[in-house]
CSV table of C-alpha atoms in Angstrom, one decimal:
chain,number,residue,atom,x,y,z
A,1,UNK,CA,25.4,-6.8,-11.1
A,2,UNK,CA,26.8,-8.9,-13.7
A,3,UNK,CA,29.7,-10.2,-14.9
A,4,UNK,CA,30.3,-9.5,-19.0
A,5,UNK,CA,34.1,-10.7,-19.8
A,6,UNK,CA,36.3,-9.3,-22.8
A,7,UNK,CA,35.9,-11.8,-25.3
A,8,UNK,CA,36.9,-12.0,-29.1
A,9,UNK,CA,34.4,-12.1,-31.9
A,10,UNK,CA,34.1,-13.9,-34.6
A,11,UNK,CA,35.0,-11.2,-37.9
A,12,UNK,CA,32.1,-10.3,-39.6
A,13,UNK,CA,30.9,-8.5,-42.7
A,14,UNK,CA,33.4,-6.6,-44.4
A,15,UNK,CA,36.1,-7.9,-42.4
A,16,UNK,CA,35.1,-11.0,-42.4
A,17,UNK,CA,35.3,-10.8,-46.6
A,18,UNK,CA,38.6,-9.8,-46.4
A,19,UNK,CA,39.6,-12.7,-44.5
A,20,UNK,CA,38.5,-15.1,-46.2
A,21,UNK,CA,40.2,-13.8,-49.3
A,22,UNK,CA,43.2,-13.8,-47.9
A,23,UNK,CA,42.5,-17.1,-46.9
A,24,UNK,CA,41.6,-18.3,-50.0
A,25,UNK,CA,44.6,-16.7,-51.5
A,26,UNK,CA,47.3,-18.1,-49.0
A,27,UNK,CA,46.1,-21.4,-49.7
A,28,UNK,CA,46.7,-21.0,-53.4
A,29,UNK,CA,50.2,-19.5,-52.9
A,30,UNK,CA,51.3,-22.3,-50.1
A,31,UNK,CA,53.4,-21.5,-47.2
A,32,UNK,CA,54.2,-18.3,-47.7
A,33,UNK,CA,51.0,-16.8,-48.3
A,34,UNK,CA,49.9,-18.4,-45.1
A,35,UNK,CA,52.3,-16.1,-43.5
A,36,UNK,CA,51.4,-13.2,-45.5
A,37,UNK,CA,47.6,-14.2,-45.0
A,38,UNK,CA,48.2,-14.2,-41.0
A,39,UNK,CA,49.5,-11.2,-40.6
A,40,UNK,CA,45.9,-9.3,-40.9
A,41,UNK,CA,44.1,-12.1,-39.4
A,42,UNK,CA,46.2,-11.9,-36.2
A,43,UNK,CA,46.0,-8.1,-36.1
A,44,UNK,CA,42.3,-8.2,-36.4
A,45,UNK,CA,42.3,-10.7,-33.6
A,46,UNK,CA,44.4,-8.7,-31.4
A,47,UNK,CA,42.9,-5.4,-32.0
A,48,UNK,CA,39.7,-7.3,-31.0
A,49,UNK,CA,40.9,-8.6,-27.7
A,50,UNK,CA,41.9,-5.0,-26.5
A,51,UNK,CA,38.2,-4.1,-27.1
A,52,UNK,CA,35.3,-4.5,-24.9
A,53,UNK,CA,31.7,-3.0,-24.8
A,54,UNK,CA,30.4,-1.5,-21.7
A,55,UNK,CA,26.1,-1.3,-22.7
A,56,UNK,CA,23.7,1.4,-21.7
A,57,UNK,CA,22.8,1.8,-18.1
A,58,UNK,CA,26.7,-0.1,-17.0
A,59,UNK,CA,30.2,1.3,-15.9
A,60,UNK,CA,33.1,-0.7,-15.8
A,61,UNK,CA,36.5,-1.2,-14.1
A,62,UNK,CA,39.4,-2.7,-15.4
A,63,UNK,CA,41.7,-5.5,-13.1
A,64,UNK,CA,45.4,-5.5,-14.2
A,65,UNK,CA,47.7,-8.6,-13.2
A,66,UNK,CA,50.3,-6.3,-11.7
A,67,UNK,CA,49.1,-3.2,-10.5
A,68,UNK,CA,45.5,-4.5,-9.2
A,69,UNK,CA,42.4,-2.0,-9.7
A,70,UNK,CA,42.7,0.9,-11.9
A,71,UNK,CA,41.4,3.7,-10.7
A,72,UNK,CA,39.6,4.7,-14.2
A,73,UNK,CA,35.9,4.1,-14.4
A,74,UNK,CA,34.8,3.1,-18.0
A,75,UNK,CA,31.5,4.6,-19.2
A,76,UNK,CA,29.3,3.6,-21.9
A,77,UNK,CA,30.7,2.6,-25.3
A,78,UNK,CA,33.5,0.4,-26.5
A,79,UNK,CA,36.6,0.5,-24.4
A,80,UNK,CA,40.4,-0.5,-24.7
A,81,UNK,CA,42.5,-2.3,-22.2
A,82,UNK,CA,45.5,-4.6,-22.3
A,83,UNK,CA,44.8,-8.1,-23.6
A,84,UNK,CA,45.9,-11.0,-21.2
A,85,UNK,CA,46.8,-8.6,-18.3
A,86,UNK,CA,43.9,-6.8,-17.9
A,87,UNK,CA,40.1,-7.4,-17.4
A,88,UNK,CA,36.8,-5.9,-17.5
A,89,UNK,CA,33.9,-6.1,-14.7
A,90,UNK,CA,31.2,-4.4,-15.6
A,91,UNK,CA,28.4,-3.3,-13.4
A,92,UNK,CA,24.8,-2.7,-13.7
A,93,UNK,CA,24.1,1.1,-12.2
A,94,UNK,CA,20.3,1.2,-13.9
A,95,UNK,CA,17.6,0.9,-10.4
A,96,UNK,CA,17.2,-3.0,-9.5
A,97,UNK,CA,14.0,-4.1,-7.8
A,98,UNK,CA,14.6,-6.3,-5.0
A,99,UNK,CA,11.5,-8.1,-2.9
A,100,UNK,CA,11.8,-9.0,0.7
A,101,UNK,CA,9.4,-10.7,2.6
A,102,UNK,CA,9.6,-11.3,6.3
A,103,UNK,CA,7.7,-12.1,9.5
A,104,UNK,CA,7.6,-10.2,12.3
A,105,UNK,CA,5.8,-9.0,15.3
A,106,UNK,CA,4.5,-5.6,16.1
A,107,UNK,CA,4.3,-3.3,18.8
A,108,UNK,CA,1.6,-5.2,20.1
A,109,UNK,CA,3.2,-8.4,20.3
A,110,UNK,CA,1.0,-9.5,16.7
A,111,UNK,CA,2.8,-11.5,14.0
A,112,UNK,CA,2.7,-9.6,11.3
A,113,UNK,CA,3.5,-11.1,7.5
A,114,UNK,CA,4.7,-8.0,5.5
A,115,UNK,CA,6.9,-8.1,2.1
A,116,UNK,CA,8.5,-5.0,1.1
A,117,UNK,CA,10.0,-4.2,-2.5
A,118,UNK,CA,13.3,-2.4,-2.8
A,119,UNK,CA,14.9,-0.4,-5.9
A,120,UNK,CA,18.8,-0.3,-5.5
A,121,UNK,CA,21.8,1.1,-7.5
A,122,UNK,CA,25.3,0.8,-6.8
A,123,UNK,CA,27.3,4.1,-5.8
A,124,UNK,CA,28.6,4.7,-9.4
A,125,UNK,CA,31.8,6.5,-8.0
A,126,UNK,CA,32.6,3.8,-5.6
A,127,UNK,CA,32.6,0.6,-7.8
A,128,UNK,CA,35.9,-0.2,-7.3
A,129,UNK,CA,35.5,-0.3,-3.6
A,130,UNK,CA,32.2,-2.3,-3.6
A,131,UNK,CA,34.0,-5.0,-5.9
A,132,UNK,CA,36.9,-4.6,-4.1
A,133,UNK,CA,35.2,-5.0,-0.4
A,134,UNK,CA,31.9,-7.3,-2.1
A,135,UNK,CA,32.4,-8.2,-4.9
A,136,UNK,CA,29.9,-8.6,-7.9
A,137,UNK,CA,27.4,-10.5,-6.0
A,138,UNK,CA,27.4,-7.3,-3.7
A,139,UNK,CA,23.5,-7.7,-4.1
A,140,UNK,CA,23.1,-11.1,-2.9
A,141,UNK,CA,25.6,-10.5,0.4
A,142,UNK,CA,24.4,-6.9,1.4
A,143,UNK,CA,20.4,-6.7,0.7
A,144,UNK,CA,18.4,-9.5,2.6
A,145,UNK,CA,20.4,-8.4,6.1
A,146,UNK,CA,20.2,-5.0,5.8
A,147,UNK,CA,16.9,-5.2,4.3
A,148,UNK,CA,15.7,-8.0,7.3
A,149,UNK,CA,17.3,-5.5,10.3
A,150,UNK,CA,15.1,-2.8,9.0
A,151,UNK,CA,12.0,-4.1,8.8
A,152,UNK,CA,11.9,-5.5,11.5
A,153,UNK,CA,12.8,-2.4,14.1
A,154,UNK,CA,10.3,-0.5,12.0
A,155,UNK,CA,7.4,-2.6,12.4
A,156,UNK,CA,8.3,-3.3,16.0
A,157,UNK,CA,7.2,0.9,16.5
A,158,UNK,CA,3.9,0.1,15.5
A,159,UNK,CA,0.8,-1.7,16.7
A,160,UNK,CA,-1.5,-3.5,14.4
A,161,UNK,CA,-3.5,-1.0,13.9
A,162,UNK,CA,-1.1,1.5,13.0
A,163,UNK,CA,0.2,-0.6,10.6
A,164,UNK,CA,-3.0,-0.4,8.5
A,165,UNK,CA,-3.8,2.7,8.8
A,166,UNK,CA,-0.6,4.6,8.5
A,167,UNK,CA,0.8,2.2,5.6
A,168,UNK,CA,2.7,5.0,3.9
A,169,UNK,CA,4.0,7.0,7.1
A,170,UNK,CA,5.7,3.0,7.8
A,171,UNK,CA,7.1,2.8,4.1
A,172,UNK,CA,8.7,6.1,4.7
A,173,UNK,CA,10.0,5.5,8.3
A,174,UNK,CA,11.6,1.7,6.5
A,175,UNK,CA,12.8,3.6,3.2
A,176,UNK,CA,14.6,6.9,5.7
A,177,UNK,CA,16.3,3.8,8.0
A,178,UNK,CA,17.3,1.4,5.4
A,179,UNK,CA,18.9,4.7,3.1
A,180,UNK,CA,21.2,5.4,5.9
A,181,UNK,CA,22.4,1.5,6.4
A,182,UNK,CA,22.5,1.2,2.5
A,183,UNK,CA,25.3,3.9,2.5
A,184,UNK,CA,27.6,1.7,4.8
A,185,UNK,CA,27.9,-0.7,1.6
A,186,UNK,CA,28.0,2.2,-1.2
A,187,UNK,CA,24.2,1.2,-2.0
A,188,UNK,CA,21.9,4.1,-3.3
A,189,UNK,CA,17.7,3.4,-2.3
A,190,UNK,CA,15.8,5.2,-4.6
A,191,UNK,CA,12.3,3.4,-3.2
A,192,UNK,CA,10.7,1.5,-0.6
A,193,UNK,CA,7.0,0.5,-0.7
A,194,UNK,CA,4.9,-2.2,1.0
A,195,UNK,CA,3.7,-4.8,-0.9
A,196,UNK,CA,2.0,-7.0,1.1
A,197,UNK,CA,0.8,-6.7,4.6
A,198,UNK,CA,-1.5,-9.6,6.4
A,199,UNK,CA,-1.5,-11.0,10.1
A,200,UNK,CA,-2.1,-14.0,11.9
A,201,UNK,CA,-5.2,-15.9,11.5
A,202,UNK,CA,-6.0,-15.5,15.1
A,203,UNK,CA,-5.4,-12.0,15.4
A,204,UNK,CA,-8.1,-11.4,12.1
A,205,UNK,CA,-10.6,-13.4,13.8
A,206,UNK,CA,-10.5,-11.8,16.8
A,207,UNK,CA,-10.9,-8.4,14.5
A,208,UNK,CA,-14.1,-9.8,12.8
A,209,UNK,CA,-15.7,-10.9,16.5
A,210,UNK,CA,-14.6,-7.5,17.4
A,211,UNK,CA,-16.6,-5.8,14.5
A,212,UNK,CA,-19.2,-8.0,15.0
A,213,UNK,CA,-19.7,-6.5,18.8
A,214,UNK,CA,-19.6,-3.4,17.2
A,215,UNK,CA,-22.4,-4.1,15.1
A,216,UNK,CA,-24.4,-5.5,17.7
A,217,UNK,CA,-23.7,-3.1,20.0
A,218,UNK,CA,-25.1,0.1,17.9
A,219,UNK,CA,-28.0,-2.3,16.5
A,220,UNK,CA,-28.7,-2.8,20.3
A,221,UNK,CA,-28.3,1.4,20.7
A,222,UNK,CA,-30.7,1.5,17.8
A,223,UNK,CA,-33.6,-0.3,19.0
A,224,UNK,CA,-33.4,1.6,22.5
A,225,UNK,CA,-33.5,4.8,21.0
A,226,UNK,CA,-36.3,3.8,18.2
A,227,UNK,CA,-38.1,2.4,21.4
A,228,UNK,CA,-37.8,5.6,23.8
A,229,UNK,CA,-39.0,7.6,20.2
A,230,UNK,CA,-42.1,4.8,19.9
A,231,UNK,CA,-42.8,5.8,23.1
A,232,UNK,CA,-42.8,9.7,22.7
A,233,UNK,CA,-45.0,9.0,20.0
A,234,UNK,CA,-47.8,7.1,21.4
A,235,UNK,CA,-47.5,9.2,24.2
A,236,UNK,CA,-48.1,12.2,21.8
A,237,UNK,CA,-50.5,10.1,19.8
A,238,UNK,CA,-52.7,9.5,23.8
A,239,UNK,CA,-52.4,13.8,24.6
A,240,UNK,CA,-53.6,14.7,21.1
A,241,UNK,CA,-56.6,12.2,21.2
A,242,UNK,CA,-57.7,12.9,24.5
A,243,UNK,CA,-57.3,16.7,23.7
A,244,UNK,CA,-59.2,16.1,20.8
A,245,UNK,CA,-62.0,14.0,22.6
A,246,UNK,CA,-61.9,17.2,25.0
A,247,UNK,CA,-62.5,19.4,22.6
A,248,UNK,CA,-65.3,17.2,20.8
A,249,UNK,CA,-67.1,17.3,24.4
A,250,UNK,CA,-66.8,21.0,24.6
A,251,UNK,CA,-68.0,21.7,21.0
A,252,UNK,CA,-70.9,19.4,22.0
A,253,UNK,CA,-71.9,20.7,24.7
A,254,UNK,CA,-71.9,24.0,23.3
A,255,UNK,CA,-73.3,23.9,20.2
A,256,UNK,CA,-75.0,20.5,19.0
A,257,UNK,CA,-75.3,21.2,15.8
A,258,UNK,CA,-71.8,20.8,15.8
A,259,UNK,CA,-72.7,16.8,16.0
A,260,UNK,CA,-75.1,17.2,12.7
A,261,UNK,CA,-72.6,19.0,10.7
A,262,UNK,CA,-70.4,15.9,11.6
A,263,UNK,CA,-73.1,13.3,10.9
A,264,UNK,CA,-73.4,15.6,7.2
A,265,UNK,CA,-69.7,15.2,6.3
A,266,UNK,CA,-69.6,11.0,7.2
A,267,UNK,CA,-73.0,11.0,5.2
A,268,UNK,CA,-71.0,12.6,2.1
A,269,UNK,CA,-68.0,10.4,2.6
A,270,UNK,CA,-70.3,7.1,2.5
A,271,UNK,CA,-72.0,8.8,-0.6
A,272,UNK,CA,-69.1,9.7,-2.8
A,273,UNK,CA,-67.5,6.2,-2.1
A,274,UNK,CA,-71.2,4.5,-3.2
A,275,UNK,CA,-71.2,6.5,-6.1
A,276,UNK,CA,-68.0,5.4,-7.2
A,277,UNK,CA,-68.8,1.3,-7.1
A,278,UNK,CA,-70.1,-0.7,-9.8
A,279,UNK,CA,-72.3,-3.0,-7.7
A,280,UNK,CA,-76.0,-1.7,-6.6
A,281,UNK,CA,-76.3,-1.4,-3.3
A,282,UNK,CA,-79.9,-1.0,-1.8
A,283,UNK,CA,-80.1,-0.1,2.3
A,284,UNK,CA,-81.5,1.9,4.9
A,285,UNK,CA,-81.0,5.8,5.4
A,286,UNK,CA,-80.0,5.0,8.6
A,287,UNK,CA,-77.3,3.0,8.2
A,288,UNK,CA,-75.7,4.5,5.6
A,289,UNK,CA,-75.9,8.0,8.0
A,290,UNK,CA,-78.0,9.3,5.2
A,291,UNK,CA,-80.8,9.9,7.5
A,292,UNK,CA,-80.5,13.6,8.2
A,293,UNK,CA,-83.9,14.0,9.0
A,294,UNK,CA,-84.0,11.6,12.0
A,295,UNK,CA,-85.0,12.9,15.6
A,296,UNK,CA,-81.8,14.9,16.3
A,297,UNK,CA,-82.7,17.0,13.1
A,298,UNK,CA,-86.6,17.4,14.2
A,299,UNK,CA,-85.4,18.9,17.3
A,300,UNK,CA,-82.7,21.2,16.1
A,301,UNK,CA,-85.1,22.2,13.5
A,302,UNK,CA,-87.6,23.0,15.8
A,303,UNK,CA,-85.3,24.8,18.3
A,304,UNK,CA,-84.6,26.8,15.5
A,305,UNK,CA,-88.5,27.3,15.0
A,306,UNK,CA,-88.9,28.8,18.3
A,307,UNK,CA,-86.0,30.7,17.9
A,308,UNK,CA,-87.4,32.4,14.8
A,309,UNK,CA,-90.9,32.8,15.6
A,310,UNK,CA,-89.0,34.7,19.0
């Protein structure tokens, strides 16, 4: 809170005019306007001694000399009390931020660095107790214990990795606690939320050799299984090629013109992939498999021969 005494001003504007006439004009008329040119002056000071301005967002209460704190509470606008026997405190009652950091350890025994930020009122109907108890400084004296003690048996419920995960479940758990000691001083806690929240050097390397085994120890799961699925494949690959080799064998030996129509489609691969280069090529039939003529053709055309002429 702070501290804005009762003090008089200066007259200004039309008031001010005045006054300086009847300044002027007492000191053309000697003494006696002097006394006639003080009697307004010293009216306007005193009606401006009895006044003081309590701003937006601030309550007062008044102090008198003989009967102590007035029970009154003075709201917003300007305000009369007793010159010289009475004066003004006036409070701030808006929401005041107030930042806390603090080191502590965890449920698993970790230092923890966290920094928490507060928003604080004073009790509006119980001023005059907190500056009769406190003080104006109420602030200062009540908010870095309370606000210490908190913390610290809050974060002492949780291990480290609570802490990060369940940051807001923690800011409510510190904000429910510290509401409930805040009312021991007249102290309203509109909010509590975590700032800042880092550990110990040692405890974040060991979390990054930690991830790392993690890492290492999927990439390791990875490679077995790709391996075991490498082997199911050329396991597969082995049954369909020697099912396939089976089956050529069979075909074979049951009908070998089987091999020739084979021998016809390799000839009309070679072909269409000569036809498409630009260089001249010039070889044997028989390399190129063009040779369907050749003695395995004589003989199948001649088995078919005798079949026919059957």
């Amino acid at each position: 809170g702070l501290v804005f005494g009762a003090t008089a001003r200066p007259p200004t504007g039309a008031m001010a005019q005045q006054f300086e006439k009847f300044a002027s004009l007492a000191v053309k008329a000697g003494g006696a306007g002097l006394a006639f040119a003080a009697i307004p002056g010293s009216a306007y000071l005193f009606w401006n001694s009895c006044c003081f301005n309590v701003d937006a967002g601030h309550k007062a209460v008044v102090f008198n000399r003989f009967t102590g704190l007035k029970e009154k509470l003075y709201s917003e606008g300007t305000n009369i009390h007793m010159p010289w026997l009475e004066w003004p405190y006036i409070f701030n009652v808006r929401a005041q931020p107030f930042t806390m950091p603090s080191l502590t350890g965890s449920k698993d025994l970790q230092m923890v660095n966290v920094t928490i930020r507060v928003l604080y009122r004073p009790q509006e109907q119980q001023l005059r107790t907190i500056y009769s108890t406190l003080g104006m400084n109420y602030d200062e004296k009540v908010m870095p214990s309370i606000c210490n003690e908190i913390l610290k048996s809050v974060i002492a419920q949780f291990n480290a990795g609570e802490l990060l995960a369940q940051r807001e479940a923690v800011s409510r758990e510190v904000w429910m606690n510290l509401t409930r000691r805040a009312k021991d001083f007249n102290i309203e806690v509109d909010d509590v939320s975590i700032t800042h929240l880092t550990f110990s050097s040692e405890y974040t390397a060991a979390v990054e050799r930690k991830q790392v085994a993690q890492q290492q120890a999927k990439k390791a799961e990875y490679e077995v299984m790709r391996a075991k699925e490498e082997k199911k494949g050329t396991i597969i690959r082995a049954q369909a090629e020697a099912k396939a080799t089976e089956m050529i064998g069979k075909a074979m030996h049951q009908d070998p013109a089987w091999l020739e129509m084979r021998r016809i489609e390799a000839a009309k691969k070679v072909a269409e992939t000569l036809s498409k280069s630009t260089n001249r090529i010039v070889l044997s039939a028989d390399s190129l498999l063009l040779n369907l003529y050749g003695e395995a053709s004589d003989q199948s055309s001649k088995n078919m021969l005798k079949m026919s002429g059957k």
